[in-house]
Coordinates of C-alpha atoms in Angstrom, one line a residue:
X23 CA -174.8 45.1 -63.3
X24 CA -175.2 48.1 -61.7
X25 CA -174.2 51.4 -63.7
X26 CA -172.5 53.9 -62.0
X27 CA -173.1 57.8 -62.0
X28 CA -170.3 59.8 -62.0
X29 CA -170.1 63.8 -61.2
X30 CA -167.4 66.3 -59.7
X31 CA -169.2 66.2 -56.7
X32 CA -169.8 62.5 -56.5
X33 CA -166.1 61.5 -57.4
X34 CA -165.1 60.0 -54.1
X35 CA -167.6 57.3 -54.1
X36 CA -166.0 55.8 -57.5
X37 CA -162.7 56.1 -55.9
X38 CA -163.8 53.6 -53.0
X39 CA -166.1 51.7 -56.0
X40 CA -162.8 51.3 -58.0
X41 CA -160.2 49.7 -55.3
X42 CA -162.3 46.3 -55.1
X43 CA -163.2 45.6 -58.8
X44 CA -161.7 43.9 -61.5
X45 CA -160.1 46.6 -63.9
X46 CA -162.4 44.5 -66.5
X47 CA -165.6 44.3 -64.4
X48 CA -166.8 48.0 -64.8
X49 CA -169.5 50.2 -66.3
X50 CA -168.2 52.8 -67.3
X51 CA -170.0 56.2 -66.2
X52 CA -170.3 60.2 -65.7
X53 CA -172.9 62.4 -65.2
X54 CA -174.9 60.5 -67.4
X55 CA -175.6 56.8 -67.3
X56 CA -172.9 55.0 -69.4
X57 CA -175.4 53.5 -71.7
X58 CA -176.5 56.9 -73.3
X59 CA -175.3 58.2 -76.3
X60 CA -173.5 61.5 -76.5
X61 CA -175.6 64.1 -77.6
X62 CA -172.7 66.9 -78.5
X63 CA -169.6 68.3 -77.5
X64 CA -170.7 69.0 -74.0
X65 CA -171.5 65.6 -73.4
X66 CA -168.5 64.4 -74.3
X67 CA -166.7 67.2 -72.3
X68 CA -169.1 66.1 -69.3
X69 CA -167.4 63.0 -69.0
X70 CA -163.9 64.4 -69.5
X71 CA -164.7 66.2 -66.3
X72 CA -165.6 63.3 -64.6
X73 CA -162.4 60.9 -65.4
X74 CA -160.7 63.9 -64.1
X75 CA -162.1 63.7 -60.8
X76 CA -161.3 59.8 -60.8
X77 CA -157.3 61.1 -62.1
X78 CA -157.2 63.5 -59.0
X79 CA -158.0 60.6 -56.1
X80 CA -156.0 59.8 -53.6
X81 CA -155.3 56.6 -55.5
X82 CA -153.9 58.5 -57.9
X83 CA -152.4 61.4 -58.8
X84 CA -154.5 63.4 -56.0
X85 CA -151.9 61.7 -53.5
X86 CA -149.9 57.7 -53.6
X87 CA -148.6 58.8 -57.2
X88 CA -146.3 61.2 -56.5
X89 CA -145.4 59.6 -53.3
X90 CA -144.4 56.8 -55.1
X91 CA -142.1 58.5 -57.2
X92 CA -140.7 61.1 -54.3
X93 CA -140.4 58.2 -51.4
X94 CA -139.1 55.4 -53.8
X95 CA -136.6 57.5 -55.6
X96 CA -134.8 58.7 -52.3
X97 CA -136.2 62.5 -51.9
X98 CA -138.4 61.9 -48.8
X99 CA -138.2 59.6 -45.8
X100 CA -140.1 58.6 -42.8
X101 CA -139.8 59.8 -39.2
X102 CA -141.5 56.8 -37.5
X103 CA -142.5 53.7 -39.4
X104 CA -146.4 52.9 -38.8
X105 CA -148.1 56.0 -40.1
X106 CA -149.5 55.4 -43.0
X107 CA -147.8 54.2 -46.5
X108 CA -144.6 53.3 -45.4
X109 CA -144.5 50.5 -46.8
X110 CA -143.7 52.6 -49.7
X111 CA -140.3 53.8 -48.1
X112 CA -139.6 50.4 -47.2
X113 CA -140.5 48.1 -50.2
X114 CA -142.7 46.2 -48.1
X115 CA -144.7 44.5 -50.4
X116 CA -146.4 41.9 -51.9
X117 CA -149.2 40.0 -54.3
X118 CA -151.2 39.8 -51.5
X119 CA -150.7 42.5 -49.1
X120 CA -149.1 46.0 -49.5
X121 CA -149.6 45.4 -53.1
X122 CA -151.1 48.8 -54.0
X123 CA -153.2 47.5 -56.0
X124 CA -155.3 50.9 -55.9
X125 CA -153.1 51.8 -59.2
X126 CA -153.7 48.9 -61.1
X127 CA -157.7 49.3 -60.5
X128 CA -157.7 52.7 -60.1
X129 CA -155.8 53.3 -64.1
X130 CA -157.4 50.8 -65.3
X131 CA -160.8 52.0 -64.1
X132 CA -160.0 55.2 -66.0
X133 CA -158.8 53.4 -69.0
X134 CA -162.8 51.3 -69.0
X135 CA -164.1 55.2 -69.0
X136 CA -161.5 56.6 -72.0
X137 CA -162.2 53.9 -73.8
X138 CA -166.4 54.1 -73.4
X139 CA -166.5 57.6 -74.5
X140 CA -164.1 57.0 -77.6
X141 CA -166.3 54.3 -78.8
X142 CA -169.5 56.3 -78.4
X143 CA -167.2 58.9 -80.2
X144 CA -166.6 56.4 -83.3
X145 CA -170.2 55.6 -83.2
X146 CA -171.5 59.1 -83.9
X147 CA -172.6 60.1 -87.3
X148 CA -170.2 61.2 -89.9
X149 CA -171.0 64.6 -90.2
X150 CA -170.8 65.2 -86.7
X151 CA -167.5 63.8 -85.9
X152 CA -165.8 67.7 -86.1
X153 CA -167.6 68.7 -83.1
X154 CA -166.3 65.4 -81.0
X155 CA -162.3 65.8 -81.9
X156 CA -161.1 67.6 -79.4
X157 CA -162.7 65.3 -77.1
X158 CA -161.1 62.2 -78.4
X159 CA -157.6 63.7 -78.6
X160 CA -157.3 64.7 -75.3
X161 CA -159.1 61.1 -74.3
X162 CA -156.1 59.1 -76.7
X163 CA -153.5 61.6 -74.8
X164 CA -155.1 60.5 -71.8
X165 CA -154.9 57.2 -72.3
X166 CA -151.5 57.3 -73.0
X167 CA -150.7 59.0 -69.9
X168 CA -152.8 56.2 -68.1
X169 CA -150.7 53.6 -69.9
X170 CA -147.1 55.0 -69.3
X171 CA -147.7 55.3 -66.0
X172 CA -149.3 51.9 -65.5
X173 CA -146.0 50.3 -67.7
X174 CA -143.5 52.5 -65.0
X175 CA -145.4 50.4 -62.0
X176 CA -145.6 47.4 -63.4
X177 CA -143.2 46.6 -66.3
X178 CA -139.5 46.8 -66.1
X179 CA -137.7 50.0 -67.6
X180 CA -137.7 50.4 -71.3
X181 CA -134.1 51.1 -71.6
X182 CA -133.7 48.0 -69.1
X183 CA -135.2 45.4 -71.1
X184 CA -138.1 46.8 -73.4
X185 CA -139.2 42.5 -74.4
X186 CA -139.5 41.4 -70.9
X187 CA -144.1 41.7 -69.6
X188 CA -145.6 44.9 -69.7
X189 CA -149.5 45.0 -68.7
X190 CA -152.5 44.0 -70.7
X191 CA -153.6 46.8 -73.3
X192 CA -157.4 47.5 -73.7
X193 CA -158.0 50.1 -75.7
X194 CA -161.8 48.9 -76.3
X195 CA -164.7 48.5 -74.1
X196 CA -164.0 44.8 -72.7
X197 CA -166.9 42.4 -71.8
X198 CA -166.4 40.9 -68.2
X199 CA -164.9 37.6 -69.9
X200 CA -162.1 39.3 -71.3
X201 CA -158.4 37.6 -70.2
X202 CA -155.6 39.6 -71.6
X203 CA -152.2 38.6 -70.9
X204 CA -149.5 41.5 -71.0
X205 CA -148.5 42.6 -73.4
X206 CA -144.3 43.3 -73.7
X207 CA -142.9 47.1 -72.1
X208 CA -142.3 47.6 -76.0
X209 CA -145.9 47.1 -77.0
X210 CA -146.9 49.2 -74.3
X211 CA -144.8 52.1 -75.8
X212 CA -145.9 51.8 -79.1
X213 CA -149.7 52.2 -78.1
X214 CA -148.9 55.1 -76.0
X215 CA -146.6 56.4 -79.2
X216 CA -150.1 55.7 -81.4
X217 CA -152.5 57.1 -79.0
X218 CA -150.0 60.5 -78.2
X219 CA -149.8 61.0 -82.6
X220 CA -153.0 60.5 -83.1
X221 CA -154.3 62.8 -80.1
X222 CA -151.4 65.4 -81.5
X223 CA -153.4 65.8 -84.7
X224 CA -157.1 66.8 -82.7
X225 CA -156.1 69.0 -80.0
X226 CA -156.3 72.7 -80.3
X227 CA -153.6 74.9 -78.5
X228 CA -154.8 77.9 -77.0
X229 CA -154.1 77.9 -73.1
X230 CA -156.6 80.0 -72.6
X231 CA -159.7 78.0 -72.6
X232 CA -157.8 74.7 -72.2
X233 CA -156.8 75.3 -68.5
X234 CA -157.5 72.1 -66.6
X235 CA -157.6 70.0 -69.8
X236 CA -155.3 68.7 -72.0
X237 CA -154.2 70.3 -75.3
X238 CA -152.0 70.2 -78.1
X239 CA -148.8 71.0 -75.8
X240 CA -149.8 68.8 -73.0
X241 CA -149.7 66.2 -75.7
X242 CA -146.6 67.3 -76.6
X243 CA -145.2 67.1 -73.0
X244 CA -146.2 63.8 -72.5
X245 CA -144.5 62.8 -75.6
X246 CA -141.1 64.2 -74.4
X247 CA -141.7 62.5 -71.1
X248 CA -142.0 59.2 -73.0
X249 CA -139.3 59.4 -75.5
X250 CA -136.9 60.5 -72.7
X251 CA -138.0 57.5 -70.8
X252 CA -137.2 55.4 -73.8
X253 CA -133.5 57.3 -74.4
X254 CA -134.7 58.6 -77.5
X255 CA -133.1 61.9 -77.5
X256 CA -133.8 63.3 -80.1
X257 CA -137.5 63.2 -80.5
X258 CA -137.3 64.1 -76.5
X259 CA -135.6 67.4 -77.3
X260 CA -137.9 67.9 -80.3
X261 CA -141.2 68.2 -78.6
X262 CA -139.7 69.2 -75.5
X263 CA -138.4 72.6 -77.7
X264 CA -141.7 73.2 -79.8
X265 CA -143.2 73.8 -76.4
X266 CA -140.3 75.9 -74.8
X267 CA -140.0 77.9 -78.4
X268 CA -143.8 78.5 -79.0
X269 CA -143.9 81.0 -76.1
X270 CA -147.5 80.1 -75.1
X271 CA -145.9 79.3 -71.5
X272 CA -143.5 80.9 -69.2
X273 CA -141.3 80.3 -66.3
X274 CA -142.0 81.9 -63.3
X275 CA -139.6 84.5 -62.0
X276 CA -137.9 84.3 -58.7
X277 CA -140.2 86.3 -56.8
X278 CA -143.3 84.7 -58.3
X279 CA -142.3 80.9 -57.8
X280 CA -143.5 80.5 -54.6
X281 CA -147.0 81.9 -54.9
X282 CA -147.3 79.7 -58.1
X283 CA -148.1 77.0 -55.6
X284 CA -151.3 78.9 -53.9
X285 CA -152.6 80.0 -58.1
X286 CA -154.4 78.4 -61.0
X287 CA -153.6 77.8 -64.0
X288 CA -150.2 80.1 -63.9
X289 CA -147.9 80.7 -66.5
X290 CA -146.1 77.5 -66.1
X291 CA -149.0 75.4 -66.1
X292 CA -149.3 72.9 -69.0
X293 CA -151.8 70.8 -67.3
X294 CA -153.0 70.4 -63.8
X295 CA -156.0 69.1 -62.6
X296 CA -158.4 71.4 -61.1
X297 CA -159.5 71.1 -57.5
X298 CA -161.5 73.5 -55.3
X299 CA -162.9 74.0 -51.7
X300 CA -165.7 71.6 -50.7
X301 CA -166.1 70.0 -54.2
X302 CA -164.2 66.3 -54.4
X303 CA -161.4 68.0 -51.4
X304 CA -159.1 64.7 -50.6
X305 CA -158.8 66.5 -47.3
X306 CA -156.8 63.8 -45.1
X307 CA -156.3 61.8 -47.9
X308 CA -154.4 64.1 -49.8
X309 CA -151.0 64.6 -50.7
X310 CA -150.5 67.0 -48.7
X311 CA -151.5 66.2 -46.0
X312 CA -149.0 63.5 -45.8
X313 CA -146.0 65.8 -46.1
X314 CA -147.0 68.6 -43.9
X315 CA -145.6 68.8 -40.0
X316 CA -147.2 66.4 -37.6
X317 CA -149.4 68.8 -35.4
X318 CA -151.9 66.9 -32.6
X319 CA -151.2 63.7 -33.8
X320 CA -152.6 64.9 -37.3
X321 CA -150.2 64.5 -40.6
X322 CA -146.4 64.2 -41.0
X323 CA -146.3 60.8 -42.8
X324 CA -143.3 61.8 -45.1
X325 CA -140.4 64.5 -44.9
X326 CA -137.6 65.7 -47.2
X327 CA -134.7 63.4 -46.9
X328 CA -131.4 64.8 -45.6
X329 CA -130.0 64.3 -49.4
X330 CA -132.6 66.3 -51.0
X331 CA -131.9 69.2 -48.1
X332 CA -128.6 68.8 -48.9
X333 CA -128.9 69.9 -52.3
X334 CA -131.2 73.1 -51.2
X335 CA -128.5 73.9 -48.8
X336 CA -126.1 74.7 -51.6
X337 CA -127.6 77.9 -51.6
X338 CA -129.6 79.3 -48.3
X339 CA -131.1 82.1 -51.3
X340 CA -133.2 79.9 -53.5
X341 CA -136.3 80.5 -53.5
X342 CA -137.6 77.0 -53.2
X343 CA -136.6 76.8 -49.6
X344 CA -139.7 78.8 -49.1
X345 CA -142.2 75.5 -49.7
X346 CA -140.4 74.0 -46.7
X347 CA -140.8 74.3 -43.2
X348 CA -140.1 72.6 -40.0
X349 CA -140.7 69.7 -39.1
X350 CA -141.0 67.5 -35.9
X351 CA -137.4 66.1 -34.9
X352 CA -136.1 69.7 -34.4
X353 CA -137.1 73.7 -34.4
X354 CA -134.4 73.7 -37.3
X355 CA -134.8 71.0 -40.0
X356 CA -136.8 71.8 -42.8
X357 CA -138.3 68.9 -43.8
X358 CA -142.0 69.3 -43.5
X359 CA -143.6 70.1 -47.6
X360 CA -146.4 72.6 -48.6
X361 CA -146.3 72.4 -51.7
X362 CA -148.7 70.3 -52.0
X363 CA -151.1 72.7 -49.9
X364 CA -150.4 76.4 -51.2
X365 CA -149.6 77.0 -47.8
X366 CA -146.2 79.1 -48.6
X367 CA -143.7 81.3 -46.5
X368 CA -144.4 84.7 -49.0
X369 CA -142.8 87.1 -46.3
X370 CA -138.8 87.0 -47.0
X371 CA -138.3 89.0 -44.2
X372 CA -139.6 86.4 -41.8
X373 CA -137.0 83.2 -40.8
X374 CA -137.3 80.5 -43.2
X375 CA -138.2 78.1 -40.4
X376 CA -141.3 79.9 -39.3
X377 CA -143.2 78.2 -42.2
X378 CA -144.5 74.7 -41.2
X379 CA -146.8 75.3 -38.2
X380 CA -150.0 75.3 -40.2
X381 CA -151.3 73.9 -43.3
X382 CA -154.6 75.5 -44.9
X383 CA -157.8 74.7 -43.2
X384 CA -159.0 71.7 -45.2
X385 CA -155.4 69.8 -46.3
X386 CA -155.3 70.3 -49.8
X387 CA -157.7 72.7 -52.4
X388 CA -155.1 73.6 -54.6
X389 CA -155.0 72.2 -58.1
X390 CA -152.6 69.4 -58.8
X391 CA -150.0 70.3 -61.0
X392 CA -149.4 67.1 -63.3
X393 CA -147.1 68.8 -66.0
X394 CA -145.5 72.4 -66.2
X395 CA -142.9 74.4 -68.2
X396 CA -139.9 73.7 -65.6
X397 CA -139.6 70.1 -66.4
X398 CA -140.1 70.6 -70.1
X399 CA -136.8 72.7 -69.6
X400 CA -135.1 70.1 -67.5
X401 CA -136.2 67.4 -70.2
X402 CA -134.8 70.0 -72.5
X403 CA -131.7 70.4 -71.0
X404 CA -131.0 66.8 -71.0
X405 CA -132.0 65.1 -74.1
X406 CA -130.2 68.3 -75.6
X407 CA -126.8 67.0 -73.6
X408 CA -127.3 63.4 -74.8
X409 CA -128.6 63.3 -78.5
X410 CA -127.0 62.8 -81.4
X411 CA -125.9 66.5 -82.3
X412 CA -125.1 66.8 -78.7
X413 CA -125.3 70.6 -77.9
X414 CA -123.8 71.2 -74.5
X415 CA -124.2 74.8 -74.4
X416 CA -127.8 74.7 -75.1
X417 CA -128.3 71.9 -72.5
X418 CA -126.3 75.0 -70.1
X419 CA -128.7 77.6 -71.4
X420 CA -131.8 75.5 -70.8
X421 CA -130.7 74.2 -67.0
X422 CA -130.0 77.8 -65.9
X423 CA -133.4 78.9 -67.0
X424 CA -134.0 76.5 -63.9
X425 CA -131.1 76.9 -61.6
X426 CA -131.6 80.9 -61.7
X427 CA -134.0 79.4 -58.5
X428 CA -131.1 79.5 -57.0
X429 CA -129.3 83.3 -57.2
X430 CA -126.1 82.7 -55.7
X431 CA -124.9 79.7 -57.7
X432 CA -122.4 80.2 -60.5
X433 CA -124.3 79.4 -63.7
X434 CA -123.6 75.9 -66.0
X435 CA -121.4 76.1 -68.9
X436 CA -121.1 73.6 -71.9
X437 CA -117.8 72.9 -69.9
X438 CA -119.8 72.0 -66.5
X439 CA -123.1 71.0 -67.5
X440 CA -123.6 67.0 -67.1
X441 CA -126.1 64.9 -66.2
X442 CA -125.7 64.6 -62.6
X443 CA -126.2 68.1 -62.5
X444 CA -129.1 68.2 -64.3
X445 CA -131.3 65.3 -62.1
X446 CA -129.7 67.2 -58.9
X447 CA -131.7 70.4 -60.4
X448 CA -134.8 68.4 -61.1
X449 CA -134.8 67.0 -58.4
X450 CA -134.9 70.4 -56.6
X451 CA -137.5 72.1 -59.0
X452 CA -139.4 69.0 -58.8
X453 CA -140.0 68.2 -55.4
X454 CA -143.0 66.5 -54.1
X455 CA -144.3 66.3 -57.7
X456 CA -143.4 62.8 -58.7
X457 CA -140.7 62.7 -60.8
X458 CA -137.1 61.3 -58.7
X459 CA -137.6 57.3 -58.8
X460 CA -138.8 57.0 -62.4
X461 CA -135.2 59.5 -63.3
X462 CA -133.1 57.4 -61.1
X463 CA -134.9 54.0 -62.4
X464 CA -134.5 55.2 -66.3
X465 CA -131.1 55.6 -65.7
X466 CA -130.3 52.9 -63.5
X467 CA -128.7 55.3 -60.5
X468 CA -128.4 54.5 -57.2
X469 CA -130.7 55.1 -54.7
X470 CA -129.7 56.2 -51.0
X471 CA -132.2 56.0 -48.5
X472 CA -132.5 57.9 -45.5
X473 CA -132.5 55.3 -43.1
X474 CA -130.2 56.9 -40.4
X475 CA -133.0 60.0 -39.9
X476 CA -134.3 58.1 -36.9
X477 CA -132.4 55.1 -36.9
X478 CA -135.0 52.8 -38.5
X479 CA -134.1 49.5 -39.4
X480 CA -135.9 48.5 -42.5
X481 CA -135.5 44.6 -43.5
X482 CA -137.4 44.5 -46.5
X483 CA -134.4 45.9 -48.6
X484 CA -131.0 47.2 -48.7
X485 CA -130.4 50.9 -47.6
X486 CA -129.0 51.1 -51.0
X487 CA -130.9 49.9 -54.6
X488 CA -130.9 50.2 -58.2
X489 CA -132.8 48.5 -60.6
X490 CA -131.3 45.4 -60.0
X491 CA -133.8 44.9 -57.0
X492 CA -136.4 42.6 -58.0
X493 CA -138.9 44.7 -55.9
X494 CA -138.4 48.2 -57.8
X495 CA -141.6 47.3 -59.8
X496 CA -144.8 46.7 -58.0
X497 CA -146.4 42.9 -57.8
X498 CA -149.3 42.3 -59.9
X499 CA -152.2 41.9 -57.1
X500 CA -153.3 38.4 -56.4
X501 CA -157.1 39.7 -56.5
X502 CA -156.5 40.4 -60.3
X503 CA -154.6 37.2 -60.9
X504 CA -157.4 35.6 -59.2
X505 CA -160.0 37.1 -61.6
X506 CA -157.3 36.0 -64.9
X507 CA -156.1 33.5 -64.6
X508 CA -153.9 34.2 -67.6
X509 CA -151.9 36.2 -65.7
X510 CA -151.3 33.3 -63.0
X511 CA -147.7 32.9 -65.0
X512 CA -146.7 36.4 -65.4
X513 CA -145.8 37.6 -61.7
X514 CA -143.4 39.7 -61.5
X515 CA -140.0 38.5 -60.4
X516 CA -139.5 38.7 -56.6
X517 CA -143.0 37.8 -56.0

């Protein structure tokens, strides 16, 4: 079997390698063949560097992950059906085609690499082991990540029905005979709970040589994502507020929020994922791309929906208006995103609208920001309202550290501060990062699609959903039923 070299600069090439292989059938590889030992920290770093570039595809998070959660969960919507991915918007999909399967092969292609260099990592020599446990705590966090988001896709929610089938869990090198079946959506979460503790023990904390990689807090993040996803409130709030009180990270002020997006590694950033000009650029294929204004035929798949302009129009003064501009169906509605691009309307004294006519030069070369300070405070804020020493007026204090975005609203009180309040602020904060479906899914909210932008009839589902839909979680693809068969009976419902 061929072995596969992976560098930064080569990272593309495994992204196309990855979308046609068996999530079992891989070498795993770097910048070094995959059969060589490490031979230090560097090593080991080396192929860090490398699953990062395979994180940051456009299979992944460099693009259909958080379109997934921003188009499913009701935040963008499509101006023409046809242009690329819409079958996102529409839930038009199946086993065998518009199954997406890029996630499943993608993850699990970077689950094969994790779980290479941690047994190379358990095969070292005791006395070197120190120099290696950094590595292997921010590979278990890692793989973690890679298995909470695989259980979101794929299983149903946790606080929907945490016995019903998960996905398979391989967390050792697995010879191409390998079956698994999959395993339950509680299993799941306790191997992501095991990985996420034991990582939490190796990682250092200093955010000053950790930028682009994980570290103690970004373990720590992704732990309050998961325990919020499970309704555990209180261990949400707990590592949620070790971050928040440590002061190693802080929010961006008003009048530094919008040139965050064009920055590395700000104040905010907890982890992001490094990208730069010329070296593994998505271009086209990028996220945003996608969201920017269709100019000369080029971009525009996805816009804000009128709900999520809605909300921003509660106040024409905050600031996060200033990441929008307009898009095609008129010279006024902002619904075209650059985010995504760093491309960001800086001059106040300029009409919000006159943003949206250009992207930068190449489509994307900003970093991807996977976790930051802002939704540590929004998860914060509401595992603070809900657990069991409820503390309303902390939950307040928290959401206005958020909502201060936006100067001319009145600020929350323990008397006004509720739920629906806090996803409405997420979900402004948030934008274009990922984060809506999986909040409305957790909670079992409804889901209002912006159908009636440009008239589009879309068969393949109501206008309205929750998770009783049997099509809110993605098909397991035929291609990877076809190579186990143990999986043949496990198909999701609905397909």
């Amino acid at each position: 079997m061929k072995i596969f070299k992976i560098s930064i600069i080569a990272a593309a090439l495994v992204t196309s390698f990855s979308s046609c292989k068996d999530f079992l059938d891989v070498e795993p590889g770097n910048s070094i063949d995959a059969g060589t030992a490490l031979n230090g920290a560097n090593d080991a770093r080396n192929r860090i560097n490398g699953l990062s570039r395979l994180i940051a595809s456009s299979s992944y998070y460099g693009r259909n992950f958080e379109l997934y959660g921003e188009v499913k969960g009701g935040d963008l919507t499509v101006y023409s059906q046809g242009r690329g991915l819409d079958q996102l918007y529409s839930f038009n999909q199946d086993a065998e085609t518009n199954n997406f399967s890029g996630f499943w092969s993608q993850i699990y292609y970077c689950i094969a690499q994790t779980n290479d260099v941690l047994e190379k990592i358990d095969q070292v020599a005791m006395d070197s082991k120190a120099q290696y446990a950094n590595a292997q705590g921010q590979l278990l966090t890692l793989r973690a990540l890679f298995y909470f988001d695989l259980v979101r896709l794929y299983g149903k929610s946790y606080t929907q029905d945490k016995a019903s089938r998960g996905v398979p869990i391989v967390i050792s090198p697995a010879s191409y005979n390998s079956k698994p079946a999959r395993a339950t959506v509680e299993e799941v979460y306790t191997q992501i709970l095991k990985d996420l503790k034991t990582g939490q023990e190796l990682l250092g904390a200093n955010k000053a040589i950790d930028n682009g990689y994980i570290n103690y807090y970004a373990n720590l993040a992704i732990q309050s994502r998961v325990y919020l996803t499970m309704a555990d409130y209180e261990n949400a709030y707990s590592k949620a507020n070790e971050i928040i009180t440590s002061g190693t990270y802080k929010l961006y002020e008003n009048e530094k929020w919008t040139s965050s997006w064009a920055s590395m590694y700000g104040t905010e950033s907890i982890y992001e994922l490094g990208i730069n000009e010329g070296e593994a650029d998505l271009g086209t294929a990028s996220l945003g791309y996608y969201l920017m204004r269709r100019t000369g035929g080029q971009g525009g798949m996805f816009y804000a929906s009128d709900y999520y302009l809605n909300r921003m129009k509660e106040d024409n003064s905050d600031v996060r208006w200033a990441i929008l501009g307009r898009d095609e169906s008129s010279a006024t509605r902002m619904g075209a995103v650059y985010k995504n691009l760093g491309s960001v309307n800086t001059n106040t004294s300029l009409p919000l609208n006159s943003l949206g006519d250009k992207g930068n030069t190449n489509n994307t070369a900003v970093n991807i920001k996977v976790i930051r300070l802002s939704e540590i405070y929004l998860i914060a804020a509401e595992a603070a309202l809900k657990k069991p020493s409820a503390d309303p007026a902390k939950s307040a204090e928290l959401l206005n550290a958020i909502s201060k975005r936006s100067p001319n609203r009145p600020a929350f009180s323990s008397a006004t501060v509720n739920e629906d309040a806090i996803l409405n602020e997420k979900s402004k904060e948030l934008f274009g990062e990922g984060h809506r479906y999986w909040d409305m899914i957790r909670l079992n909210k409804k889901i209002t699609f912006n159908d009636d932008f440009q008239g589009l009839t879309i068969k393949t589902r109501p206008k309205e959903i929750d998770r009783t839909f049997e099509k809110y979680i993605l098909p397991i693809p035929q291609s990877e039923i076809n190579a186990n068969p143990t999986l043949k009976e496990q198909q999701n419902p609905g397909y």
